[in-house]
XYZ file of N, CA and C in Angstrom:
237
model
N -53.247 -194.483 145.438
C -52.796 -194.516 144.044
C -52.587 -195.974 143.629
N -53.024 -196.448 142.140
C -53.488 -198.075 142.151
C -51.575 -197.916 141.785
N -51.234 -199.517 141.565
C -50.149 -199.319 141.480
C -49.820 -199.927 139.729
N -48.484 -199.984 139.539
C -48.154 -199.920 138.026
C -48.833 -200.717 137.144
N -48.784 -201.709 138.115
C -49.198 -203.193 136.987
C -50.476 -203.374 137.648
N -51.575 -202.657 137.886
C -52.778 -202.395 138.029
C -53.437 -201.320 136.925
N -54.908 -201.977 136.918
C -55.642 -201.055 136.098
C -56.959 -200.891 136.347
N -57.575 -199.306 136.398
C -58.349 -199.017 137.269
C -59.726 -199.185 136.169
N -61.055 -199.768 136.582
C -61.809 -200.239 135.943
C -63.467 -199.790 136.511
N -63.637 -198.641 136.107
C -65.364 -198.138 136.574
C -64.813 -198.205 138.027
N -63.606 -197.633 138.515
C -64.227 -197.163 140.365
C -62.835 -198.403 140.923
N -62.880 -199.588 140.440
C -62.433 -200.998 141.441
C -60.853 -201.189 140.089
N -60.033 -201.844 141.064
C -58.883 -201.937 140.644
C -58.653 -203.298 140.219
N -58.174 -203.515 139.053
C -58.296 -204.802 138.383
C -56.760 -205.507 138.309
N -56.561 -206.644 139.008
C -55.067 -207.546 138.669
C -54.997 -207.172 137.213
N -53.735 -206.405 137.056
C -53.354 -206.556 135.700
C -52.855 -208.293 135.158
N -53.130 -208.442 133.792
C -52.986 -209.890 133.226
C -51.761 -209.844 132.332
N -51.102 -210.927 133.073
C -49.661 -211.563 132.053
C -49.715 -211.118 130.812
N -49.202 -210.357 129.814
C -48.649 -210.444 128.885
C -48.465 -211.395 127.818
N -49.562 -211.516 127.225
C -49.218 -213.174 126.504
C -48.228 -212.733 125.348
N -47.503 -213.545 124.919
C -46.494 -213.777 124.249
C -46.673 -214.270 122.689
N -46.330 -213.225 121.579
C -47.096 -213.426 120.170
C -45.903 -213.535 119.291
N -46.295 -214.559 118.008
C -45.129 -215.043 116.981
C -45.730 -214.326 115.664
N -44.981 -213.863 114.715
C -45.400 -213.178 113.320
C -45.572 -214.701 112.984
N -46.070 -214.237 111.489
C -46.471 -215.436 110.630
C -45.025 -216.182 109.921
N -44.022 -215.307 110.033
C -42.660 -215.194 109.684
C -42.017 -216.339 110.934
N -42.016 -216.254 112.267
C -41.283 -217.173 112.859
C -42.021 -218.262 113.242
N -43.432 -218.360 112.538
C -44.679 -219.434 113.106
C -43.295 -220.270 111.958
N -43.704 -219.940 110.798
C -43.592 -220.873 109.486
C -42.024 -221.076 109.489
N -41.016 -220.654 110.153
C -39.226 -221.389 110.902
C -39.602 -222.022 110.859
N -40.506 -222.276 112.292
C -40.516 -223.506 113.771
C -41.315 -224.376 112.725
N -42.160 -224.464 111.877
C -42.932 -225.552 111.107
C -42.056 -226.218 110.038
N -41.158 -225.160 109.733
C -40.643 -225.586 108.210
C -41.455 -225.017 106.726
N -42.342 -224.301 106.970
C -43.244 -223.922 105.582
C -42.892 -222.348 105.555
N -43.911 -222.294 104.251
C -43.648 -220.965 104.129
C -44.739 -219.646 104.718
N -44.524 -218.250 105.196
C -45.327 -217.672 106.067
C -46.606 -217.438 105.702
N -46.600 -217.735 104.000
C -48.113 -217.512 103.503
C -48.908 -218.980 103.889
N -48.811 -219.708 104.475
C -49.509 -220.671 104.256
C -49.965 -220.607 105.529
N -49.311 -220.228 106.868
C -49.506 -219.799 108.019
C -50.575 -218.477 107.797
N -50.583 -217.859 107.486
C -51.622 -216.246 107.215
C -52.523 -217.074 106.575
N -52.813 -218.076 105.522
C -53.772 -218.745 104.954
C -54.525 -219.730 106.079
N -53.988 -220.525 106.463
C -54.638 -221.264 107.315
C -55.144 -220.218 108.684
N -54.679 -219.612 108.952
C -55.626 -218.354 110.097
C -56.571 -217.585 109.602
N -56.366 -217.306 108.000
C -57.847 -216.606 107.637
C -58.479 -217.431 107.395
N -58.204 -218.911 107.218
C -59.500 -219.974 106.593
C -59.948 -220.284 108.344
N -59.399 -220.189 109.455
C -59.795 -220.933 110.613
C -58.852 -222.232 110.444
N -58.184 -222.712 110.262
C -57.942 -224.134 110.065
C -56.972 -224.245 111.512
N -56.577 -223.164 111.962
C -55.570 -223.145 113.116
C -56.116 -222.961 114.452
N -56.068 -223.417 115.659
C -56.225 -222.719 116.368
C -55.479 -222.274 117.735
N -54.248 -221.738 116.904
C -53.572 -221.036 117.880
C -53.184 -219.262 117.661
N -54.327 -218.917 116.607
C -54.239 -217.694 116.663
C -55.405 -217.483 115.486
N -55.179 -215.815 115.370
C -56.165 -215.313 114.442
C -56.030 -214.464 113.265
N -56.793 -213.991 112.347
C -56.427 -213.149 111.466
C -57.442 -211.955 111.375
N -57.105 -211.183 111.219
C -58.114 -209.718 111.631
C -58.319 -209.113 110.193
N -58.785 -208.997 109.672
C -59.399 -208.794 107.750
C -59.199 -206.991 107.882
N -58.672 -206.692 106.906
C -58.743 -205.003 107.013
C -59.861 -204.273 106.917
N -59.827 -203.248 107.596
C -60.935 -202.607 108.022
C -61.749 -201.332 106.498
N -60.323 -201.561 105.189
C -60.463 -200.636 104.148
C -60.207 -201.923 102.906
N -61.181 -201.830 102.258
C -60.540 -202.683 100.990
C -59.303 -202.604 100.436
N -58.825 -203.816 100.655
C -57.331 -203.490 99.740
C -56.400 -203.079 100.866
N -56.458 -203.218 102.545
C -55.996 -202.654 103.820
C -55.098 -203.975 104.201
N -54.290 -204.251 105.023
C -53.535 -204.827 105.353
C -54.575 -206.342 105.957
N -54.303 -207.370 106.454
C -54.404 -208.285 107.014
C -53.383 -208.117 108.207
N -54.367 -208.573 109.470
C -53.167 -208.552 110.434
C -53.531 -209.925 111.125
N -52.516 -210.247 112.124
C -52.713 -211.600 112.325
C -51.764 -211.718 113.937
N -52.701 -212.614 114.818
C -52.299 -212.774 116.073
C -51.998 -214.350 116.557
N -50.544 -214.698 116.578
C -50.224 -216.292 117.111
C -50.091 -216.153 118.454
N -50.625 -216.906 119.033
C -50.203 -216.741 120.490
C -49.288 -217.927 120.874
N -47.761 -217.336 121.341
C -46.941 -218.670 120.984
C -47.226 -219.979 122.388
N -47.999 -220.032 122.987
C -47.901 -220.844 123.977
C -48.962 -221.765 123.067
N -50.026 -220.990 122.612
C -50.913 -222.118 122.011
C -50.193 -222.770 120.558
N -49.262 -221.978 119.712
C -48.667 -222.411 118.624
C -47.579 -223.629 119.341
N -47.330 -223.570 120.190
C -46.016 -224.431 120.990
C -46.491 -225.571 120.971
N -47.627 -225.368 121.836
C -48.902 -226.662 121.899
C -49.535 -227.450 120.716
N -49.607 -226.719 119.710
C -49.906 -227.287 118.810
C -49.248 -228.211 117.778
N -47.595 -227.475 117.991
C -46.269 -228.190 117.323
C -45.596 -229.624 118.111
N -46.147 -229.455 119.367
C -46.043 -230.457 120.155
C -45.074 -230.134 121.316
N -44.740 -228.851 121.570
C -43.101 -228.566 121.967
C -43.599 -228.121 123.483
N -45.109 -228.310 124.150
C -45.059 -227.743 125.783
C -45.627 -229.223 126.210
């Protein structure tokens, strides 16, 4: 039996992977000082690259958006 923090993959058992660690657009734009729309703007233009923005799948559907805070850390200067 594979064990918890394993995951079984076509037959062979795969190291499960760390957990990366994600910031809303809400605590990106604290740690900067701005406001959260400008953070959601600069991830749908690309201008960032410590995360992404995912376009809705229905017109008029939500925007969703992924910071990954180790690369946002890095980018603020703080690792």
């Amino acid at each position: 039996q594979p064990r918890p923090d394993t995951k079984k993959r076509g037959g062979d058992e795969m190291e499960a992977i760390e957990k990366v660690e994600k910031l809303t657009p809400i605590e990106a734009s604290k740690i900067l000082g701005t406001n959260p729309e400008t953070i959601r703007a600069g991830l749908r233009s690309e201008r960032f690259n410590f995360g992404s923005a995912i376009p809705p799948k229905k017109p008029g559907g939500k925007w969703n958006y992924i910071i990954i805070k180790s690369k946002f850390l890095e980018y603020v200067g703080v690792n």
